[in-house]
XYZ file of C-alpha atoms in Angstrom:
601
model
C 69.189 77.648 98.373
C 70.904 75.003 99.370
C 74.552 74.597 100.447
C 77.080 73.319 97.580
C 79.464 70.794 98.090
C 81.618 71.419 95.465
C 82.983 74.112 93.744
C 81.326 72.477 90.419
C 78.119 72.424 92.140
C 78.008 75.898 92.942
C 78.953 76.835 89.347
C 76.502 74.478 87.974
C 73.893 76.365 90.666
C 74.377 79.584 89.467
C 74.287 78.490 86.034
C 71.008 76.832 85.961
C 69.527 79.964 86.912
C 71.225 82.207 84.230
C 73.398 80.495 81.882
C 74.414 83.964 79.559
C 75.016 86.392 82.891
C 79.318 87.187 83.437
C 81.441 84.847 85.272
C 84.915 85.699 84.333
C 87.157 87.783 81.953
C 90.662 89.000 81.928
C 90.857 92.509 81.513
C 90.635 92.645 78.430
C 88.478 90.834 76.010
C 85.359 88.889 76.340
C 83.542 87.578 79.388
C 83.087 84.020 79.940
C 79.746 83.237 80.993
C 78.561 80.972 83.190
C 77.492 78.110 80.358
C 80.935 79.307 78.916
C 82.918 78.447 82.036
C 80.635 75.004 82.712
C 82.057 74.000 79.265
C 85.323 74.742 80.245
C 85.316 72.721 83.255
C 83.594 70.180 81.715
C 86.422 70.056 79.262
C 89.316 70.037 81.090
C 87.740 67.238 83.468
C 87.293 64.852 80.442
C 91.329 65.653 79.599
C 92.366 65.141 83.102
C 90.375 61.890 82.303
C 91.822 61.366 79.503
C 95.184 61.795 80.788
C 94.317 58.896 83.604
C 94.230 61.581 86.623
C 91.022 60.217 88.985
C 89.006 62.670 91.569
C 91.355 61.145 94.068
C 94.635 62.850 92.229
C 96.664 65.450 92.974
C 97.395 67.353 90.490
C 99.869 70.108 91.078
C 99.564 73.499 88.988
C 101.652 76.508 88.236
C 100.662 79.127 85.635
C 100.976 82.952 85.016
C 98.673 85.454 86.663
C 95.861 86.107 84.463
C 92.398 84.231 83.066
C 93.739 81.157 81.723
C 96.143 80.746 85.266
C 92.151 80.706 87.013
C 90.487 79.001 84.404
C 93.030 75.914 84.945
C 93.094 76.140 88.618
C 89.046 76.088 88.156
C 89.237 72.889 85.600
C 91.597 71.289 87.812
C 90.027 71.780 91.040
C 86.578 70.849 89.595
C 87.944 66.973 88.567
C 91.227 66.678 91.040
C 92.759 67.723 94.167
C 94.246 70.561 93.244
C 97.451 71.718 94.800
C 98.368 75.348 93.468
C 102.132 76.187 93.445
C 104.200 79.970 93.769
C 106.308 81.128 90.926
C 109.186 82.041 91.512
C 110.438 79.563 94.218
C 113.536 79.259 94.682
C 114.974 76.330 92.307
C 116.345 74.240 95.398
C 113.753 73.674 96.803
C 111.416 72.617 94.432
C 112.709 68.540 95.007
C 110.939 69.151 98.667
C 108.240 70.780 97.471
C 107.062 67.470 94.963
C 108.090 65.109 97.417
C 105.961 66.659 100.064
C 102.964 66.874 97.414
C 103.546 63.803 95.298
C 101.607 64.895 92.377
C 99.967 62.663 89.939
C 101.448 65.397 87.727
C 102.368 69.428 87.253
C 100.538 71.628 84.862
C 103.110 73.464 83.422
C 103.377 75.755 80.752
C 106.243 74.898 78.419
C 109.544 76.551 78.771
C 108.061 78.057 82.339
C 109.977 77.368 85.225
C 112.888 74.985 83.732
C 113.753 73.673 87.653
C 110.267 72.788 88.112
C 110.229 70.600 84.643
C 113.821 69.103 85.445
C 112.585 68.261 88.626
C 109.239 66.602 88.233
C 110.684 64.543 85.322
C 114.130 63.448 87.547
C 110.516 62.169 90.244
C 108.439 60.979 87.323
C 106.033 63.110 87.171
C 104.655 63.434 83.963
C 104.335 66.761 82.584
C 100.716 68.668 81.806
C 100.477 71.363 78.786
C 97.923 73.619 79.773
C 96.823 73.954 76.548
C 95.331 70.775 76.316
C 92.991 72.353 79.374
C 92.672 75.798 77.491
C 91.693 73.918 74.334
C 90.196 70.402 74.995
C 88.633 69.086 71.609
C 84.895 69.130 71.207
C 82.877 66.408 71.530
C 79.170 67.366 71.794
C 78.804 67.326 75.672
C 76.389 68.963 77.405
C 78.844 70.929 79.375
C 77.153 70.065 83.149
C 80.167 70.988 85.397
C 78.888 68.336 88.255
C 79.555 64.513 89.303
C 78.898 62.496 91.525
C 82.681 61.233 92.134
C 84.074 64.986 92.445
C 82.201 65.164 96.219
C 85.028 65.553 99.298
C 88.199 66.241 96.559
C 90.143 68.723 98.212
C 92.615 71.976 97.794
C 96.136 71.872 99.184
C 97.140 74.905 99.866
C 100.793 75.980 101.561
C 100.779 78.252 104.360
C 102.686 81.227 104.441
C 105.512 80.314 106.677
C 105.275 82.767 109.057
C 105.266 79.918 112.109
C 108.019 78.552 110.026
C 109.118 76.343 107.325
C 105.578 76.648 105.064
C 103.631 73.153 105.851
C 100.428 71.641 103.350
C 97.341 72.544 104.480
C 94.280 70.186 103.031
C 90.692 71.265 102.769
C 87.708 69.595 101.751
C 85.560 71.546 99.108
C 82.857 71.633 101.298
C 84.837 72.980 104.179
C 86.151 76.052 101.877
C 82.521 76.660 100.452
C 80.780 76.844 103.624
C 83.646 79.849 104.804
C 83.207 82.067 101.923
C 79.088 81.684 102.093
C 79.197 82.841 105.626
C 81.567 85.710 104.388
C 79.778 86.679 101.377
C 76.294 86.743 103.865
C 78.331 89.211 105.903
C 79.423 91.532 103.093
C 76.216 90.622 101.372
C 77.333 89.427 98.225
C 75.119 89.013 95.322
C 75.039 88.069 91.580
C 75.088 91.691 90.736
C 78.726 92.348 92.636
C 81.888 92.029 90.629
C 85.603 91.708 92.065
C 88.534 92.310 90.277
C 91.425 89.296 91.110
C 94.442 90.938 91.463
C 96.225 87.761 93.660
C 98.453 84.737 92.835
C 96.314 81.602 93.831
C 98.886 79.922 95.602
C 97.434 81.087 98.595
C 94.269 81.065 100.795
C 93.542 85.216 99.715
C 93.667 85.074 96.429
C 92.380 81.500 95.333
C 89.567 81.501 97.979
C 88.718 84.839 98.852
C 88.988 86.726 95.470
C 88.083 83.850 93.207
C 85.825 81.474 94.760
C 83.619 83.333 97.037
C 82.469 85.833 94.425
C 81.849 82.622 91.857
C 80.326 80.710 94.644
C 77.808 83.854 95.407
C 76.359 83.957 91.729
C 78.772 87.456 91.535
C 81.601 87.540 88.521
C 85.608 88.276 88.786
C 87.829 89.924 86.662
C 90.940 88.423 86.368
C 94.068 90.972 86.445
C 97.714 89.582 85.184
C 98.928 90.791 88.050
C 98.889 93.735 90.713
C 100.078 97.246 89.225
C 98.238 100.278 90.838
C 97.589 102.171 88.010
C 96.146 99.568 85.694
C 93.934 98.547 88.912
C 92.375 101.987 89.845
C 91.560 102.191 86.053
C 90.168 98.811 86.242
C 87.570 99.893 89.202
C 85.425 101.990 87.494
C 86.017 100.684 83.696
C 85.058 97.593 84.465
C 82.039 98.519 87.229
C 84.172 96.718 90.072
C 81.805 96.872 93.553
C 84.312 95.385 96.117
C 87.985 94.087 95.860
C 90.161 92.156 98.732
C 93.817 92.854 99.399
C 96.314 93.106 101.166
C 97.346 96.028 103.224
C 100.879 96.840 101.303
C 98.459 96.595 98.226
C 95.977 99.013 99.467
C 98.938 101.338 100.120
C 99.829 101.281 96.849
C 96.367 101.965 95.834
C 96.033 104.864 97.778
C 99.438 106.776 96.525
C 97.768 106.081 93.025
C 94.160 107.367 93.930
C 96.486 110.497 95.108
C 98.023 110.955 91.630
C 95.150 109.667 89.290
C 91.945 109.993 91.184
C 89.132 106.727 90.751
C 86.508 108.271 88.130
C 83.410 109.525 89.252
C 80.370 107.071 88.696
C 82.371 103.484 89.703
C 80.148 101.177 91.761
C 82.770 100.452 94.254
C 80.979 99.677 97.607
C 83.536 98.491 99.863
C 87.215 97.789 100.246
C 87.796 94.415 101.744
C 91.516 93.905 103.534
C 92.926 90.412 104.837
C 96.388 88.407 105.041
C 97.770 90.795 108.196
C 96.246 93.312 110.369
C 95.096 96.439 108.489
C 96.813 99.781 110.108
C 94.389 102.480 111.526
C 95.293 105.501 110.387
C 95.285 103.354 106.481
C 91.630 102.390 106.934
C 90.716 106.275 107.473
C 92.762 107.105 104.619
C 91.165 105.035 102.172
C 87.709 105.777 103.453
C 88.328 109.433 102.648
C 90.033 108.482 99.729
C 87.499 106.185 98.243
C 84.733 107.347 99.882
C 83.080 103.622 101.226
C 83.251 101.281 104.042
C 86.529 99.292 104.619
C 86.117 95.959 105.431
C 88.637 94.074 107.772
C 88.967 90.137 107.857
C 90.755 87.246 109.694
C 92.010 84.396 108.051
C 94.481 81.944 107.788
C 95.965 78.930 105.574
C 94.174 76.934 108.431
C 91.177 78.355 108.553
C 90.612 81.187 105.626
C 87.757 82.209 107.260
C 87.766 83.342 110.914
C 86.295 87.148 111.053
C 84.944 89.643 109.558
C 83.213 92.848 109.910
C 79.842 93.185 108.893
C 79.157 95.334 105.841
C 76.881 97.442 108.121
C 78.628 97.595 111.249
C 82.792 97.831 110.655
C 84.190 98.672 113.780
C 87.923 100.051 113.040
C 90.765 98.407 114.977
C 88.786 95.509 114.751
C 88.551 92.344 112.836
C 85.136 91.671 112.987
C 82.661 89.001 114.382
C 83.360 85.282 113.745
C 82.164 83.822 110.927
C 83.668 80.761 111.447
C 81.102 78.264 114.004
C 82.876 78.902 117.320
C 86.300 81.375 118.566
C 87.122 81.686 121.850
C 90.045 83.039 123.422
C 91.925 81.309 125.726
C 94.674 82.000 128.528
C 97.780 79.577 128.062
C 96.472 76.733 130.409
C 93.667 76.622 127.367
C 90.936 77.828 129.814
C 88.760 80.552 128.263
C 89.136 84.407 129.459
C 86.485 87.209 129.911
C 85.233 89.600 127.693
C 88.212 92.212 126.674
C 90.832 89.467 127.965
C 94.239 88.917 125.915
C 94.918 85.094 125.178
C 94.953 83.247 122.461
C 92.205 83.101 119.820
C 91.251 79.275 119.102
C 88.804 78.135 116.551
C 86.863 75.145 115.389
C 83.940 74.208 112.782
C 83.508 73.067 109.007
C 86.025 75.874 107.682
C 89.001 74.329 109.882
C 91.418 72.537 107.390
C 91.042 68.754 107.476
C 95.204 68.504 108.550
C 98.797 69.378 107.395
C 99.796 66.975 104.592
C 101.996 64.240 105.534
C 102.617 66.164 109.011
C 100.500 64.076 111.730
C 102.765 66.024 114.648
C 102.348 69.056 113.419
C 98.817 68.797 113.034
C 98.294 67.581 116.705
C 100.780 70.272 118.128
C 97.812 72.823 116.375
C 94.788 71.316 117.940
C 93.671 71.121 121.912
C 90.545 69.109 122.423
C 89.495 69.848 118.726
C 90.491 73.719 118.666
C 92.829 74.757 116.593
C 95.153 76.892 117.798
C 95.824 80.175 115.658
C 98.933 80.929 117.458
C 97.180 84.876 117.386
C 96.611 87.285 120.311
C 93.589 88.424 120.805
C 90.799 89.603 122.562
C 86.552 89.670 121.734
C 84.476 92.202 123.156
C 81.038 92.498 124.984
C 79.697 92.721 121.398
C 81.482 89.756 120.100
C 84.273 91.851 117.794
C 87.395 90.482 117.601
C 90.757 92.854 118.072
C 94.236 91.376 117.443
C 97.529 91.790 119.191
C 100.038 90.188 116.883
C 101.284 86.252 116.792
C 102.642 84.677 120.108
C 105.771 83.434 118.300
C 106.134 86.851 117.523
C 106.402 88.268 121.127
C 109.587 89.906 121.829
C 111.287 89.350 125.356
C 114.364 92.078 125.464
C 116.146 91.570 128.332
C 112.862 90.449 130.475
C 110.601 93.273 129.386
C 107.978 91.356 126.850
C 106.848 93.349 123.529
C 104.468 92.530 120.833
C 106.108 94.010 117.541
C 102.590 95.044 115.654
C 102.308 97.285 118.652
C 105.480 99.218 117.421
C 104.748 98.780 113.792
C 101.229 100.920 114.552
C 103.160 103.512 116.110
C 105.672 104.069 113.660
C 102.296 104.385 111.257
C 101.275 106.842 112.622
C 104.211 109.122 111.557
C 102.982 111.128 108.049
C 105.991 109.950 106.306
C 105.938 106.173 107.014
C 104.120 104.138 104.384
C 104.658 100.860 106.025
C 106.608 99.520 108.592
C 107.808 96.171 110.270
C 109.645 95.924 113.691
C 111.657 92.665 114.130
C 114.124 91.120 116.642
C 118.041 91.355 116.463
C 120.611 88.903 118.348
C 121.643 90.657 121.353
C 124.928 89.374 123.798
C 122.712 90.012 127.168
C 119.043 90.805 126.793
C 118.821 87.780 124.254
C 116.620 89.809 121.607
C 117.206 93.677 120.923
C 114.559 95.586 118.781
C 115.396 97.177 115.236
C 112.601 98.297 112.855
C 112.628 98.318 108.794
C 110.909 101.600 107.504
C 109.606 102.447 104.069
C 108.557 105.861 103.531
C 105.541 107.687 100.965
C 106.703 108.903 98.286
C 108.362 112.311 98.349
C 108.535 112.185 102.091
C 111.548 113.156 104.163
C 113.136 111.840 107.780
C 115.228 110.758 109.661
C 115.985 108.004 111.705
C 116.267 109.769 114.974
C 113.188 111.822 114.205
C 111.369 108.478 114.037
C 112.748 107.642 116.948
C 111.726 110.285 118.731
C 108.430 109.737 117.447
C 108.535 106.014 118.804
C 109.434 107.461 122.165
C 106.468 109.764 122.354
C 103.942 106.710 121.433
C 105.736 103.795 123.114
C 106.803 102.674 126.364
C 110.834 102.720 126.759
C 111.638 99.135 125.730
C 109.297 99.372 123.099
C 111.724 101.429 121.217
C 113.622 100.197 118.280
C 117.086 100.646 119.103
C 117.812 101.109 115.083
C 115.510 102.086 112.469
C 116.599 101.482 109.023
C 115.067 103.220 106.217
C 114.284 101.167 103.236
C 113.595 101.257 99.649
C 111.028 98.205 100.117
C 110.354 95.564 102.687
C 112.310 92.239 102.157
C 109.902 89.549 101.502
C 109.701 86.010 102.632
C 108.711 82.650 100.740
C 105.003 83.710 100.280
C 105.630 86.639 98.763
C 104.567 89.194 101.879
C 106.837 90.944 104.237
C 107.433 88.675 107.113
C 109.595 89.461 110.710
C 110.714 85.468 110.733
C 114.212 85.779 109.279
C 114.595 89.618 109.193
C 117.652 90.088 110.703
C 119.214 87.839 108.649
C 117.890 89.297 105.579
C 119.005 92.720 106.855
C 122.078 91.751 108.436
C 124.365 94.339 106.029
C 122.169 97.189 106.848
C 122.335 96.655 110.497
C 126.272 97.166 110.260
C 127.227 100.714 111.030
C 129.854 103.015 109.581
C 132.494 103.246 110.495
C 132.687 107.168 110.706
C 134.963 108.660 113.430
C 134.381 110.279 116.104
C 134.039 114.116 115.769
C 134.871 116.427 118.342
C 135.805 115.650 122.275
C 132.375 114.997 123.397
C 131.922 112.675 120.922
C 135.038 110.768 121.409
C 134.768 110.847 125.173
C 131.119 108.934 124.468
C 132.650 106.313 122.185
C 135.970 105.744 124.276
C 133.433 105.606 127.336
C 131.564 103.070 125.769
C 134.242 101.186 124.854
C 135.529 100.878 128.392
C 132.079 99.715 129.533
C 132.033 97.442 126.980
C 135.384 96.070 127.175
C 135.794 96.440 123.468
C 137.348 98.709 120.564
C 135.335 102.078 120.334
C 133.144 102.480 117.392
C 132.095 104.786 115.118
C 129.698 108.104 116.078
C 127.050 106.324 114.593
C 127.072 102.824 116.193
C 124.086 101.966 118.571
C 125.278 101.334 121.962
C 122.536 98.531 121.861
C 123.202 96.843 119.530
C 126.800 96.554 120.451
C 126.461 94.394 123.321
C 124.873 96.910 125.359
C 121.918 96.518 127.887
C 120.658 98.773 130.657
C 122.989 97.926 133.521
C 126.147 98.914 131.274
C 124.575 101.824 129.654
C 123.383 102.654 132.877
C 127.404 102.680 133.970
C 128.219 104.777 130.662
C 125.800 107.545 131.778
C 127.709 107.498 135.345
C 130.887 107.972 134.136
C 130.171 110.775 131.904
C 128.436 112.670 134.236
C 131.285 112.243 136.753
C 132.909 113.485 134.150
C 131.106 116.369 132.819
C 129.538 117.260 136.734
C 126.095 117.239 135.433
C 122.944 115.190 136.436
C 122.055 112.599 134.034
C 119.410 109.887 134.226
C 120.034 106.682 133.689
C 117.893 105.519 130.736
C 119.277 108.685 128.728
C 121.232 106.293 126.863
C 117.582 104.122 125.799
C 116.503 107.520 124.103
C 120.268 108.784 122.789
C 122.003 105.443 121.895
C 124.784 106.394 119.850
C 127.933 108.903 120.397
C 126.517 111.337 117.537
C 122.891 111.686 119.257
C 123.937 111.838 122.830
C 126.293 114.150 121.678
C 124.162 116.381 120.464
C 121.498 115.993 123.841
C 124.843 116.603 126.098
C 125.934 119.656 124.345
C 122.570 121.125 124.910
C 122.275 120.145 128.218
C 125.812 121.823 129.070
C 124.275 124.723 127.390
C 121.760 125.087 129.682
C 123.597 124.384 132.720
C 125.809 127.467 131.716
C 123.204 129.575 130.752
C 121.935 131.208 134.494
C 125.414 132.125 135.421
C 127.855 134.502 134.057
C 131.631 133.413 133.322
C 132.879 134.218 136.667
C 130.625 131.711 137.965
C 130.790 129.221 135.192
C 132.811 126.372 137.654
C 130.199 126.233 140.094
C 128.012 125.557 137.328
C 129.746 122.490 136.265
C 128.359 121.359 139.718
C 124.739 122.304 139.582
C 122.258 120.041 138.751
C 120.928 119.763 135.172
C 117.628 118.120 134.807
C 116.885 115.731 131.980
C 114.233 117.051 129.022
């Protein structure tokens, strides 16, 4: 068959094969089929028309999760460039966001988003009822969804931000088309699969990977309102779903609810499919004993949606899979490549690389080296060609010269059977320039503790790789795309991080705090402040443990204060360790015990 161009094409492909089989349905009434959705498209184009908007126009869309939010994004993108925008942005910045994009015009919904509308009429940018799209009058066409003037109209999608303030990205159709055919050839995709679209489409996982690559395959979506667990896991087998892509805090979600209401026997699930950040280990076997079928693991980004992905036969876990994308290599930082099970950078180039940022010509050449573009990802491919990942470069974590990657510490803390997801991030710190802290969100009807999860990190990581504070949370902040991000976490978290101010309790503990203080050259704290993240760093903690074992005549190593870094917890550890200094000896010869050495457990 050959290649499409456009996303009209590929409908009107598909189509011409089998006009009455599914393409699309909310979940609940009728499906649209594929002559249905042709006329659709065909529709809208002729009010987009109507409404002077040319191939070459941008048209700017916002509408609620749900059918009619996909069947305008579909209408639009099939006669414009069509540039999909987030609910829920923040109402300041929306004068940036339609200056960056300079719309011909916003479909809007009326009375939705009332900054939006303000805005774009303050610019004078006229205003689009969807309706009009929903609804266009009849007029006897034949409903063909393709023309010759719709070839090399693109999608502007934003990125998620997590290299910064979110930039523009532009695609060509044909770029976008030719990434999801080599994915759907991976996970063999077919007329006869269905996915169920529970993603906003204002970004690359939702729009492109849940919406067009199972329309551009001949397969058919269902189109939830949103994402709630429950309704979804009914969804699966009601609606004979055989695959759906999400990601990971989604498929967490989806598992506590397979745990309460079981999926139904007889669905045609085949596969779970996982993108937008690295999938957790221990998650993928969960869900394959909870679901009982392959999980799937893919690469993308806003750049590039399409980098990797395991093959539907062979998923290897802990990786992302084999490029699907023309060429990846990975590189060392001079840009020269690496060998085989090397960590550098993964760089990619071919049709499914965007065509540039929007109105960002610096940017854009900052991203490429001799025509690759640079992911900004660590990573290394292996003899077979399977791609693992190491987290984002920008992301690397230098505390106090010792260099961490924080994914590395977020799978650890994963591990523990009472954290549901996790996210380590980098605090401020006086000397070492970043400290580590880690945000912590727990299954439900689980129980710990912060310094159990500690102690936990310390048995899995290396010394610096341990948070100094983890904070237990209700849910993970998220940033502008909607998905828990470490850019800006600190800040976000900045009243957590404060400690009580509890007391002191008992002479040990205020002989640790007042020591501290001295080090420090600062009030003493509370019993729960972390030494750490108080200005602390290994040369003065390494002077705190000194002075209380001068003071208490007992041995103490020097990093005891990494492990124990607050007056409560090293308490606690000295206590014991007095304890057993005391224990060989009876009272007569309790002094000379004072004196003995104590080793460090």
């Amino acid at each position: 068959m050959k290649p499409a161009r456009t996303i009209c094409e590929a409908l009107q492909i598909w189509r011409d094969q089998d006009p009455q089989a599914p393409a699309l349905r909310g979940t609940q009434g009728r499906w649209l089929t594929r002559a249905d959705l042709g006329h659709r498209l065909e529709g809208g184009r002729r009010v987009l028309r109507q409404a002077g908007l040319s191939a070459s126009k941008r048209v700017a869309v916002l509408m609620p999760q749900g059918l009619d939010g996909a069947v305008v994004a579909l209408q639009v993108a099939g006669a414009c460039s069509l540039a999909p925008l987030r609910a829920g942005t923040p109402a300041e910045r929306w004068p940036a966001v339609l200056q960056a994009l300079a719309p011909a015009a916003v479909v809007l919904a009326g009375g939705a988003e009332p900054a939006l509308a303000a805005v774009a009429t303050a610019l004078g940018i006229p205003l689009l009822d969807p309706e009009l799209l929903l609804n266009p009058a009849a007029d006897g066409q034949s409903g063909a969804v393709g023309e010759p003037e719709s070839i090399g109209k693109s999608i502007v999608i934003a990125t998620s931000g997590t290299t910064g303030v979110p930039k523009w990205v532009c695609h060509s159709q044909v770029s976008l088309l030719r990434g999801c055919g080599a994915t759907a050839r991976s996970l063999v995709l077919s007329p006869t699969d269905r996915t169920l679209l529970a993603l906003p489409l204002h970004h690359v996982h939702g729009l492109v990977s849940a919406l067009l690559m199972p329309l551009a395959s001949g397969g058919s979506v269902v189109v939830a309102a949103g994402f709630d667990p429950a309704a979804v896991l009914a969804g699966l087998a009601e609606l004979e779903i055989s695959w759906i892509s999400l990601p990971p805090a989604m498929h967490r979600a989806l598992l506590d609810q397979q745990g309460r209401t079981p999926l139904a026997a007889g669905h045609r699930l085949r596969f779970l499919r996982s993108g937008a950040i690295s999938l957790p280990g221990c998650l993928i076997d969960e869900l394959r004993s909870a679901f009982g079928v392959p999980v799937i693991e893919a690469y993308g980004m806003s750049e590039c949606p399409h980098i990797c992905g395991n093959p539907l036969d062979a998923p290897r876990p802990g990786s992302v899979g084999r490029p699907v994308v023309e060429a990846l290599a990975i590189v060392d930082p001079a840009g020269e490549p690496v060998p085989p099970d090397t960590w550098g950078q993964v760089v990619v180039r071919g049709t499914p690389v965007m065509e540039g940022y929007l109105g960002n010509r610096d940017e854009q050449a900052d991203r490429f080296a001799d025509g690759w573009l640079q992911t900004g990802d660590e990573g290394r491919l292996d003899g077979e060609g399977y791609l693992y990942l190491r987290g984002r470069l920008n992301e690397r974590i230098n505390r106090g010269g010792m260099k961490l990657m924080p994914a590395v510490v977020d799978a650890a803390l994963l591990r523990h059977p009472a954290v549901r997801e996790a996210q380590a991030f980098p605090v401020p710190h006086p000397t070492l320039g970043e400290d580590l802290a880690a945000a912590v969100v727990l299954r439900l009807g689980a129980g710990t503790t912060e310094e159990e999860l500690r102690r936990h990190a310390r048995s899995a990581l290396a010394p610096h790789e341990v948070p100094s504070r983890i904070l237990l949370l209700a849910e993970l902040p998220a940033g502008d795309s909607g998905k828990p991000e470490r850019s800006g976490l600190a800040g976000r978290l900045a009243d957590v991080l404060l400690f009580a101010e509890e007391p002191a309790c008992g002479e040990l503990e205020a002989l640790i705090t007042a020591t501290m203080a001295e080090v420090l050259e600062q009030k003493p704290s509370g019993r729960d402040a972390n030494f750490f993240l108080l200005g602390g760093d290994s040369l003065s903690g390494s002077r705190v443990i000194s002075r209380l074992a001068d003071q208490l005549c007992l041995e103490l190593q020097p990093a005891l204060l990494f492990a124990y870094p607050t007056a409560r917890t090293l308490a606690q550890r000295l206590d014991r360790l007095l304890d057993q200094a005391l224990a060989p000896w009876d009272d007569g010869a309790a002094d000379a015990a004072f004196g003995r050495p104590s080793p460090l457990v």
